[in-house]
């Protein structure tokens, strides 16, 4: 897809994760934000990072990603809201600047695996700090198609918590995305392109967009709705 459509696909999404407004507020509460440095590794457009910066004005907030489209959206939002949030184009997997607080939500893949992510993040977050870590897990055994989509390395929730403990973390909070959060996430992930498709049915790109939308909805409802879970962990040491 070209840059125009790539930017448009996530345009209706509040954040690129299954998360409601009340759930987001709960997570920010559990992070005990104050002064210091907060880094969001794999931030995308950093909506939760922006919310954190607005909530704790003494916080130094940095978002790190290689997605220039997402970073641009984040910078625009920060400017519109008058927030001094820095968005840095860099490989989050190699980030080594220590921070009192960190977010890493839905970005374990950039480190290679859940285990590798939890171990790497333990080297970034200061010993007295906290990490908000979001990751997928198998809520029930997956079928072959779900395994093919998400790969064989996804853990169950108990195994994910064990991996956090093995990496030296203490689990301070655990919550999971509910079905409504998932349905809203999947619907908004398609909404930008659905709106474009309705307005441009004869565009040469319309067939490819329609195929992607149909396949995504089919895979969701048939293969991983209620099968793939997503957890939010607040971790300390």
Coordinates of N, CA and C in Angstrom, one line a residue:
X1 N 0.8 -1.2 0.0 CA 0.0 0.0 0.0 C 0.9 1.3 0.0
X2 N 0.4 2.3 -0.6 CA 1.1 3.6 -0.6 C 1.0 4.3 0.7
X3 N 1.8 5.4 0.8 CA 1.9 6.1 2.1 C 0.5 6.7 2.5
X4 N -0.3 7.1 1.6 CA -1.6 7.7 1.9 C -2.5 6.7 2.6
X5 N -2.6 5.5 2.0 CA -3.4 4.5 2.6 C -2.9 3.9 3.9
X6 N -1.5 3.8 3.9 CA -0.9 3.3 5.2 C -1.3 4.2 6.3
X7 N -1.2 5.5 6.1 CA -1.5 6.5 7.2 C -3.0 6.5 7.5
X8 N -3.8 6.2 6.5 CA -5.3 6.3 6.7 C -5.8 5.1 7.5
X9 N -5.1 3.9 7.4 CA -5.7 2.7 7.9 C -5.9 2.8 9.5
X10 N -5.0 3.4 10.2 CA -5.2 3.5 11.6 C -5.8 4.9 12.1
X11 N -6.3 5.7 11.1 CA -6.7 7.0 11.5 C -7.9 7.1 12.4
X12 N -8.7 6.0 12.4 CA -9.9 6.0 13.3 C -9.6 5.4 14.7
X13 N -8.4 5.0 14.9 CA -8.0 4.3 16.1 C -7.5 5.3 17.2
X14 N -8.0 5.1 18.4 CA -7.5 5.9 19.5 C -6.1 5.5 19.8
X15 N -5.9 4.2 20.0 CA -4.6 3.7 20.2 C -4.5 2.3 19.5
X16 N -3.3 1.8 19.3 CA -3.2 0.6 18.5 C -3.1 -0.6 19.5
X17 N -4.2 -0.8 20.3 CA -4.3 -1.8 21.2 C -5.7 -1.9 21.7
X18 N -6.2 -3.1 22.1 CA -7.5 -3.2 22.6 C -7.6 -2.6 24.1
X19 N -8.1 -1.4 24.1 CA -8.1 -0.7 25.4 C -9.2 0.4 25.4
X20 N -9.9 0.4 26.5 CA -11.0 1.4 26.7 C -10.4 2.6 27.5
X21 N -11.2 3.7 27.4 CA -10.7 4.9 28.2 C -10.6 4.6 29.7
X22 N -11.6 4.0 30.3 CA -11.5 3.7 31.8 C -10.3 2.8 32.1
X23 N -10.1 1.8 31.2 CA -9.0 0.9 31.4 C -7.7 1.6 31.3
X24 N -7.5 2.5 30.4 CA -6.3 3.3 30.2 C -6.1 4.2 31.5
X25 N -7.1 4.8 32.0 CA -7.0 5.6 33.2 C -6.5 4.7 34.4
X26 N -7.1 3.5 34.5 CA -6.7 2.6 35.6 C -5.2 2.3 35.5
X27 N -4.7 2.0 34.3 CA -3.3 1.7 34.1 C -2.4 2.8 34.4
X28 N -2.8 4.0 34.0 CA -2.0 5.2 34.4 C -1.9 5.4 35.9
X29 N -3.1 5.2 36.5 CA -3.1 5.2 38.0 C -2.1 4.3 38.6
X30 N -2.0 3.0 38.1 CA -1.2 2.0 38.6 C 0.3 2.3 38.4
X31 N 0.6 3.1 37.4 CA 2.0 3.5 37.1 C 2.6 4.5 38.0
X32 N 1.7 5.1 38.9 CA 2.2 6.1 39.8 C 3.2 7.1 39.2
X33 N 2.7 7.8 38.2 CA 3.5 8.7 37.5 C 3.8 10.0 38.3
X34 N 5.0 10.5 38.1 CA 5.4 11.7 38.7 C 6.5 12.4 37.9
X35 N 7.5 12.9 38.6 CA 8.7 13.4 37.9 C 9.6 12.3 37.4
X36 N 10.5 12.6 36.5 CA 11.4 11.6 36.0 C 11.2 11.4 34.5
X37 N 11.7 10.3 34.0 CA 11.7 10.1 32.6 C 10.8 8.9 32.3
X38 N 9.9 9.0 31.4 CA 9.0 8.0 30.9 C 9.3 7.7 29.4
X39 N 9.7 6.5 29.1 CA 9.9 6.2 27.7 C 8.9 5.1 27.2
X40 N 8.4 5.4 26.0 CA 7.4 4.4 25.4 C 8.1 3.8 24.2
X41 N 8.5 2.5 24.4 CA 9.2 1.8 23.4 C 8.3 1.1 22.4
X42 N 8.4 1.4 21.2 CA 7.4 0.9 20.2 C 6.1 1.7 20.3
X43 N 6.3 3.1 20.4 CA 5.2 3.9 20.8 C 4.1 4.1 19.7
X44 N 4.4 3.9 18.4 CA 3.4 4.3 17.4 C 3.2 5.8 17.4
X45 N 1.9 6.2 17.6 CA 1.7 7.6 17.7 C 1.5 8.1 19.1
X46 N 1.7 7.1 20.1 CA 1.9 7.5 21.5 C 0.8 8.1 22.2
X47 N -0.5 7.7 21.9 CA -1.6 8.3 22.6 C -1.5 8.1 24.1
X48 N -1.2 6.9 24.6 CA -1.1 6.7 26.0 C 0.0 7.6 26.6
X49 N 1.1 7.7 25.9 CA 2.2 8.5 26.4 C 1.8 10.0 26.5
X50 N 1.0 10.5 25.5 CA 0.5 11.8 25.6 C -0.4 12.0 26.8
X51 N -1.3 11.0 27.1 CA -2.2 11.1 28.2 C -1.3 11.1 29.5
X52 N -0.2 10.4 29.6 CA 0.6 10.4 30.7 C 1.3 11.7 30.9
X53 N 1.7 12.3 29.8 CA 2.4 13.6 29.9 C 1.4 14.7 30.4
X54 N 0.2 14.6 29.9 CA -0.8 15.6 30.4 C -1.2 15.4 31.8
X55 N -1.1 14.2 32.3 CA -1.5 13.9 33.7 C -0.4 14.3 34.7
X56 N 0.9 14.2 34.2 CA 2.1 14.5 35.1 C 3.0 15.5 34.4
X57 N 2.7 16.8 34.6 CA 3.5 17.8 33.9 C 5.0 17.8 34.1
X58 N 5.4 17.2 35.3 CA 6.8 17.2 35.6 C 7.5 16.0 35.0
X59 N 6.8 15.2 34.2 CA 7.4 14.1 33.6 C 8.1 14.4 32.3
X60 N 9.3 13.9 32.0 CA 9.9 14.0 30.7 C 9.5 12.7 29.9
X61 N 8.8 12.9 28.8 CA 8.2 11.8 28.1 C 8.9 11.7 26.7
X62 N 9.2 10.5 26.4 CA 9.9 10.2 25.1 C 9.2 9.0 24.4
X63 N 8.8 9.1 23.2 CA 8.3 8.0 22.4 C 9.4 7.5 21.4
X64 N 9.5 6.2 21.3 CA 10.6 5.7 20.4 C 9.9 4.7 19.4
X65 N 10.2 4.9 18.1 CA 9.6 4.0 17.1 C 10.4 4.2 15.8
X66 N 10.2 3.3 14.9 CA 10.7 3.5 13.5 C 9.6 3.8 12.5
X67 N 8.4 3.9 13.0 CA 7.2 4.2 12.1 C 7.1 5.7 12.0
X68 N 7.6 6.2 10.9 CA 7.6 7.7 10.7 C 6.2 8.2 10.6
X69 N 5.2 7.5 10.1 CA 3.9 7.9 10.0 C 3.3 8.1 11.4
X70 N 3.5 7.1 12.2 CA 3.0 7.2 13.6 C 3.6 8.3 14.4
X71 N 5.0 8.4 14.2 CA 5.7 9.5 14.9 C 5.2 10.9 14.5
X72 N 4.9 11.0 13.2 CA 4.4 12.3 12.8 C 3.0 12.6 13.4
X73 N 2.2 11.6 13.5 CA 0.9 11.8 14.1 C 1.0 12.2 15.5
X74 N 2.0 11.5 16.2 CA 2.2 11.8 17.6 C 2.7 13.3 17.8
X75 N 3.7 13.7 17.0 CA 4.2 15.1 17.1 C 3.1 16.1 16.9
X76 N 2.2 15.8 15.9 CA 1.1 16.7 15.6 C 0.2 16.8 16.8
X77 N -0.1 15.7 17.4 CA -1.0 15.7 18.6 C -0.4 16.4 19.7
X78 N 0.9 16.2 20.0 CA 1.6 16.9 21.1 C 1.6 18.4 20.9
X79 N 1.8 18.8 19.7 CA 1.7 20.3 19.4 C 0.4 20.8 19.6
X80 N -0.7 20.1 19.2 CA -2.0 20.6 19.3 C -2.4 20.7 20.8
X81 N -1.9 19.8 21.6 CA -2.3 19.8 23.0 C -1.3 20.6 23.9
X82 N -0.3 21.1 23.3 CA 0.7 21.9 24.1 C 1.5 21.0 25.0
X83 N 1.9 19.8 24.6 CA 2.6 18.9 25.4 C 4.1 18.8 24.9
X84 N 5.0 18.8 25.8 CA 6.4 18.7 25.4 C 6.9 17.2 25.4
X85 N 6.3 16.5 24.5 CA 6.6 15.1 24.3 C 7.6 14.9 23.1
X86 N 8.7 14.2 23.3 CA 9.6 14.0 22.3 C 9.3 12.7 21.6
X87 N 9.3 12.7 20.3 CA 9.1 11.5 19.5 C 10.3 11.3 18.7
X88 N 11.0 10.1 18.9 CA 12.3 9.8 18.4 C 12.3 8.6 17.4
X89 N 12.8 8.8 16.2 CA 12.9 7.7 15.3 C 14.1 6.9 15.6
X90 N 13.9 5.8 16.2 CA 15.0 4.9 16.6 C 14.5 3.5 16.8
X91 N 15.4 2.5 16.8 CA 15.0 1.1 17.0 C 14.8 0.9 18.5
X92 N 13.6 0.7 18.9 CA 13.3 0.6 20.3 C 14.0 -0.6 21.0
X93 N 14.3 -1.6 20.2 CA 14.9 -2.8 20.7 C 16.4 -2.6 21.2
X94 N 17.0 -1.5 20.7 CA 18.4 -1.2 21.1 C 18.4 0.0 22.0
X95 N 17.3 0.5 22.4 CA 17.3 1.7 23.3 C 17.9 1.4 24.7
X96 N 18.8 2.2 25.1 CA 19.5 1.9 26.4 C 19.6 3.1 27.3
X97 N 18.7 4.1 27.1 CA 18.7 5.2 28.1 C 17.8 4.9 29.3
X98 N 18.4 4.8 30.5 CA 17.6 4.4 31.6 C 16.5 5.4 31.9
X99 N 15.4 4.8 32.5 CA 14.2 5.6 32.7 C 13.5 5.1 34.0
X100 N 12.8 6.1 34.7 CA 12.1 5.7 35.9 C 10.8 4.9 35.5
X101 N 10.2 5.2 34.4 CA 9.0 4.6 34.0 C 9.1 4.2 32.5
X102 N 8.5 3.2 32.1 CA 8.5 2.8 30.7 C 7.2 2.1 30.3
X103 N 6.8 2.3 29.0 CA 5.7 1.6 28.4 C 6.2 0.7 27.3
X104 N 5.7 -0.5 27.2 CA 6.0 -1.3 26.0 C 4.7 -2.1 25.8
X105 N 3.9 -1.7 24.8 CA 2.6 -2.3 24.6 C 2.4 -2.8 23.2
X106 N 2.3 -4.1 23.1 CA 2.1 -4.7 21.8 C 3.3 -4.6 20.9
X107 N 4.5 -4.5 21.6 CA 5.8 -4.4 20.8 C 6.8 -5.4 21.1
X108 N 6.4 -6.5 21.8 CA 7.4 -7.5 22.1 C 8.1 -8.1 20.9
X109 N 7.4 -8.1 19.7 CA 8.0 -8.6 18.5 C 9.3 -7.9 18.1
X110 N 9.4 -6.6 18.4 CA 10.6 -5.9 18.0 C 11.9 -6.4 18.7
X111 N 11.6 -7.1 19.9 CA 12.8 -7.7 20.6 C 13.0 -9.1 20.2
X112 N 12.1 -9.7 19.5 CA 12.2 -11.1 19.1 C 11.2 -12.0 19.8
X113 N 10.9 -11.8 21.0 CA 9.9 -12.7 21.8 C 9.5 -12.0 23.0
X114 N 8.5 -12.5 23.7 CA 8.1 -12.0 25.0 C 9.3 -12.1 26.0
X115 N 9.9 -13.2 26.1 CA 11.0 -13.4 27.0 C 12.1 -12.4 26.8
X116 N 12.5 -12.2 25.5 CA 13.6 -11.3 25.2 C 13.2 -9.8 25.5
X117 N 11.9 -9.5 25.3 CA 11.4 -8.2 25.6 C 11.5 -7.9 27.1
X118 N 11.0 -8.8 27.9 CA 11.0 -8.6 29.4 C 12.4 -8.5 29.9
X119 N 13.3 -9.2 29.3 CA 14.7 -9.2 29.8 C 15.4 -7.9 29.4
X120 N 15.1 -7.4 28.1 CA 15.7 -6.2 27.6 C 15.2 -5.0 28.4
X121 N 13.9 -5.0 28.7 CA 13.2 -3.9 29.4 C 13.7 -3.8 30.8
X122 N 14.1 -4.9 31.4 CA 14.7 -4.8 32.8 C 16.0 -4.1 32.8
X123 N 16.7 -4.0 31.6 CA 17.9 -3.2 31.6 C 17.7 -1.7 31.3
X124 N 16.5 -1.4 30.9 CA 16.1 0.0 30.7 C 15.5 0.7 31.9
X125 N 14.6 0.0 32.5 CA 13.9 0.6 33.7 C 14.8 0.5 34.9
X126 N 14.9 1.7 35.6 CA 15.7 1.7 36.8 C 15.1 0.8 37.9
X127 N 16.0 0.4 38.8 CA 15.5 -0.6 39.8 C 14.3 -0.2 40.6
X128 N 14.2 1.1 40.8 CA 13.0 1.6 41.6 C 11.8 2.0 40.7
X129 N 11.9 1.7 39.4 CA 10.9 2.1 38.4 C 9.8 1.1 38.2
X130 N 9.0 1.5 37.2 CA 7.8 0.6 36.9 C 7.7 0.5 35.3
X131 N 7.2 -0.6 34.9 CA 7.0 -0.9 33.5 C 5.6 -1.2 33.2
X132 N 4.9 -0.6 32.3 CA 3.6 -1.0 31.8 C 3.9 -1.8 30.5
X133 N 3.6 -3.1 30.7 CA 3.9 -4.1 29.6 C 2.6 -4.7 29.1
X134 N 2.3 -4.5 27.8 CA 1.2 -5.1 27.2 C 1.5 -6.2 26.1
X135 N 0.9 -7.3 26.2 CA 1.3 -8.4 25.3 C 0.1 -9.3 25.0
X136 N 0.1 -10.0 23.9 CA -0.9 -11.0 23.6 C -0.6 -12.3 24.3
X137 N -1.6 -13.1 24.4 CA -1.5 -14.4 25.0 C -2.6 -15.3 24.5
X138 N -2.4 -16.6 24.6 CA -3.5 -17.5 24.2 C -4.5 -17.7 25.3
X139 N -5.7 -17.2 25.1 CA -6.7 -17.4 26.1 C -7.3 -18.8 26.1
X140 N -7.4 -19.4 25.0 CA -7.7 -20.8 24.8 C -6.8 -21.3 23.7
X141 N -6.7 -22.7 23.6 CA -5.8 -23.2 22.5 C -6.2 -22.7 21.1
X142 N -5.2 -22.3 20.3 CA -5.5 -21.7 19.0 C -5.7 -22.8 18.0
X143 N -6.4 -22.4 16.9 CA -6.5 -23.3 15.7 C -5.2 -23.1 14.9
X144 N -5.1 -23.8 13.8 CA -3.9 -23.7 12.9 C -3.8 -22.4 12.3
X145 N -4.9 -21.8 11.9 CA -4.8 -20.4 11.3 C -4.4 -19.4 12.2
X146 N -4.9 -19.4 13.4 CA -4.4 -18.4 14.5 C -3.0 -18.6 14.8
X147 N -2.5 -19.8 14.8 CA -1.1 -20.1 15.0 C -0.3 -19.5 13.9
X148 N -0.8 -19.7 12.7 CA 0.0 -19.2 11.5 C 0.0 -17.6 11.5
X149 N -1.1 -17.0 12.0 CA -1.1 -15.5 12.0 C -0.2 -15.0 13.1
X150 N -0.2 -15.5 14.3 CA 0.5 -14.9 15.4 C 1.8 -15.6 15.8
X151 N 2.0 -16.8 15.2 CA 3.3 -17.4 15.4 C 3.2 -18.4 16.6
X152 N 4.2 -19.3 16.7 CA 4.1 -20.4 17.7 C 4.7 -19.9 19.1
X153 N 5.2 -18.7 19.2 CA 5.9 -18.3 20.5 C 5.0 -17.6 21.5
X154 N 3.8 -17.4 21.1 CA 2.8 -16.7 22.0 C 2.6 -17.6 23.2
X155 N 2.6 -17.0 24.4 CA 2.4 -17.8 25.7 C 1.0 -17.8 26.2
X156 N 0.7 -18.6 27.1 CA -0.5 -18.5 27.9 C -0.3 -17.4 28.9
X157 N -1.3 -16.9 29.6 CA -1.2 -15.9 30.6 C -0.3 -16.4 31.8
X158 N -0.6 -17.6 32.3 CA 0.3 -18.0 33.4 C 1.8 -18.1 33.0
X159 N 2.0 -18.6 31.8 CA 3.4 -18.7 31.3 C 4.0 -17.3 31.1
X160 N 3.2 -16.3 30.7 CA 3.7 -15.0 30.5 C 4.1 -14.4 31.9
X161 N 3.3 -14.6 32.9 CA 3.6 -14.1 34.2 C 4.9 -14.8 34.7
X162 N 5.0 -16.1 34.5 CA 6.3 -16.7 34.9 C 7.5 -16.1 34.2
X163 N 7.3 -15.8 32.9 CA 8.4 -15.2 32.1 C 8.8 -13.8 32.7
X164 N 7.8 -13.1 33.2 CA 8.1 -11.8 33.9 C 8.9 -12.0 35.2
X165 N 8.4 -13.0 35.9 CA 9.2 -13.3 37.2 C 10.6 -13.8 36.9
X166 N 10.8 -14.6 35.9 CA 12.1 -15.1 35.5 C 13.0 -14.0 35.1
X167 N 12.5 -12.9 34.5 CA 13.3 -11.8 34.1 C 13.5 -10.8 35.2
X168 N 13.1 -11.1 36.4 CA 13.4 -10.3 37.6 C 12.3 -9.3 37.9
X169 N 11.1 -9.4 37.3 CA 10.0 -8.5 37.6 C 9.1 -9.0 38.7
X170 N 8.5 -8.1 39.4 CA 7.4 -8.4 40.3 C 6.1 -7.8 39.6
X171 N 5.0 -8.6 39.6 CA 3.8 -8.2 39.0 C 3.0 -7.4 40.0
X172 N 2.8 -6.1 39.8 CA 2.1 -5.2 40.6 C 0.6 -5.1 40.3
X173 N 0.4 -5.3 39.0 CA -1.0 -5.2 38.5 C -1.1 -6.1 37.3
X174 N -2.3 -6.8 37.1 CA -2.6 -7.5 35.9 C -4.0 -7.3 35.6
X175 N -4.3 -7.0 34.3 CA -5.7 -6.9 33.8 C -5.6 -7.3 32.3
X176 N -6.8 -7.7 31.8 CA -6.9 -8.2 30.4 C -7.9 -7.4 29.7
X177 N -7.7 -7.3 28.4 CA -8.7 -6.6 27.5 C -10.0 -7.5 27.5
X178 N -11.1 -6.8 27.6 CA -12.4 -7.4 27.5 C -12.9 -7.6 26.1
X179 N -14.0 -8.3 25.9 CA -14.4 -8.6 24.5 C -14.8 -7.3 23.8
X180 N -15.5 -6.4 24.5 CA -15.9 -5.1 23.9 C -14.7 -4.3 23.5
X181 N -13.6 -4.3 24.3 CA -12.4 -3.6 23.9 C -11.8 -4.3 22.7
X182 N -11.8 -5.6 22.6 CA -11.3 -6.3 21.4 C -12.1 -5.9 20.2
X183 N -13.5 -6.0 20.3 CA -14.3 -5.7 19.2 C -14.2 -4.3 18.7
X184 N -14.0 -3.3 19.6 CA -13.8 -1.9 19.2 C -12.5 -1.8 18.5
X185 N -11.5 -2.4 19.0 CA -10.1 -2.3 18.4 C -10.2 -2.9 17.0
X186 N -10.8 -4.0 16.8 CA -10.8 -4.6 15.5 C -11.7 -3.7 14.5
X187 N -12.8 -3.2 15.0 CA -13.6 -2.4 14.2 C -13.0 -1.1 13.8
X188 N -12.3 -0.4 14.7 CA -11.7 0.8 14.4 C -10.4 0.6 13.5
X189 N -9.8 -0.6 13.6 CA -8.7 -0.9 12.8 C -9.1 -1.0 11.3
X190 N -10.3 -1.3 11.1 CA -10.9 -1.4 9.7 C -11.6 -0.1 9.2
X191 N -12.0 0.7 10.2 CA -12.9 1.8 9.9 C -12.3 2.9 8.9
X192 N -11.0 3.2 9.0 CA -10.4 4.1 8.1 C -10.4 3.7 6.7
X193 N -10.1 2.4 6.5 CA -10.2 1.9 5.1 C -11.6 1.7 4.6
X194 N -12.5 1.3 5.5 CA -13.9 1.2 5.1 C -14.5 2.5 4.6
X195 N -14.2 3.6 5.3 CA -14.6 4.9 4.9 C -14.0 5.3 3.6
X196 N -12.7 5.0 3.4 CA -12.1 5.3 2.1 C -12.7 4.5 1.0
X197 N -13.0 3.2 1.2 CA -13.5 2.4 0.2 C -14.9 2.8 -0.2
X198 N -15.7 3.2 0.7 CA -17.1 3.7 0.4 C -17.0 5.0 -0.5
X199 N -16.0 5.8 -0.3 CA -15.9 7.0 -1.0 C -15.1 6.9 -2.4
X200 N -14.4 5.7 -2.5 CA -13.6 5.5 -3.7 C -13.7 4.1 -4.3
X201 N -14.9 3.7 -4.6 CA -15.1 2.3 -5.0 C -14.5 2.0 -6.3
X202 N -14.2 3.0 -7.2 CA -13.6 2.7 -8.5 C -12.1 2.9 -8.5
X203 N -11.6 3.3 -7.4 CA -10.1 3.5 -7.3 C -9.4 2.2 -7.7
X204 N -8.3 2.3 -8.4 CA -7.5 1.1 -8.7 C -7.0 0.3 -7.5
X205 N -6.9 1.0 -6.4 CA -6.5 0.3 -5.2 C -7.7 -0.4 -4.4
X206 N -8.9 -0.1 -4.8 CA -10.0 -0.5 -4.0 C -10.1 -2.0 -3.9
X207 N -9.8 -2.8 -4.9 CA -9.8 -4.2 -4.8 C -8.9 -4.8 -3.7
X208 N -7.7 -4.3 -3.7 CA -6.8 -4.7 -2.7 C -7.2 -4.4 -1.3
X209 N -7.7 -3.2 -1.1 CA -8.2 -2.7 0.2 C -9.4 -3.6 0.6
X210 N -10.3 -3.8 -0.3 CA -11.5 -4.6 0.0 C -11.1 -6.1 0.4
X211 N -10.2 -6.6 -0.3 CA -9.7 -8.0 0.1 C -9.1 -8.0 1.5
X212 N -8.3 -7.0 1.8 CA -7.7 -7.0 3.1 C -8.7 -6.8 4.2
X213 N -9.7 -6.0 4.0 CA -10.7 -5.8 5.0 C -11.6 -7.0 5.2
X214 N -11.9 -7.7 4.1 CA -12.7 -8.9 4.2 C -11.9 -10.0 4.9
X215 N -10.6 -10.1 4.6 CA -9.8 -11.2 5.2 C -9.6 -10.9 6.7
X216 N -9.4 -9.7 7.1 CA -9.2 -9.3 8.5 C -10.4 -9.6 9.3
X217 N -11.6 -9.2 8.8 CA -12.8 -9.5 9.6 C -13.0 -11.0 9.6
X218 N -12.8 -11.7 8.6 CA -13.0 -13.2 8.5 C -12.1 -13.9 9.5
X219 N -10.8 -13.5 9.5 CA -9.9 -14.1 10.5 C -10.3 -13.8 11.9
X220 N -10.7 -12.6 12.1 CA -11.0 -12.2 13.5 C -12.2 -13.0 14.0
X221 N -13.3 -13.1 13.3 CA -14.5 -13.7 13.9 C -14.4 -15.2 13.8
X222 N -13.6 -15.8 12.9 CA -13.5 -17.2 12.8 C -12.4 -17.8 13.5
X223 N -11.3 -17.1 13.6 CA -10.0 -17.7 14.1 C -9.5 -17.2 15.4
X224 N -9.6 -15.9 15.7 CA -9.0 -15.5 17.0 C -9.8 -14.7 17.9
X225 N -11.1 -14.4 17.6 CA -11.9 -13.7 18.5 C -12.2 -14.7 19.7
X226 N -11.9 -14.2 20.9 CA -12.0 -15.0 22.1 C -10.9 -16.0 22.3
X227 N -10.0 -16.1 21.3 CA -8.8 -17.0 21.4 C -7.6 -16.3 21.8
X228 N -7.3 -15.2 21.1 CA -6.2 -14.3 21.4 C -6.6 -13.3 22.5
X229 N -5.9 -13.4 23.6 CA -6.1 -12.4 24.7 C -5.1 -11.3 24.7
X230 N -5.3 -10.3 25.5 CA -4.2 -9.3 25.6 C -4.2 -8.8 27.0
X231 N -3.0 -8.8 27.6 CA -2.9 -8.4 29.0 C -2.1 -7.2 29.2
X232 N -2.4 -6.5 30.3 CA -1.6 -5.3 30.7 C -1.0 -5.6 32.0
X233 N 0.3 -5.5 32.1 CA 1.0 -5.8 33.4 C 1.7 -4.5 33.8
X234 N 1.5 -4.2 35.1 CA 2.4 -3.1 35.7 C 3.4 -3.9 36.5
X235 N 4.7 -3.7 36.1 CA 5.8 -4.5 36.7 C 6.8 -3.6 37.4
X236 N 7.3 -4.1 38.5 CA 8.3 -3.4 39.3 C 9.3 -4.5 39.7
X237 N 10.3 -4.0 40.5 CA 11.4 -4.9 40.9 C 11.8 -4.7 42.3

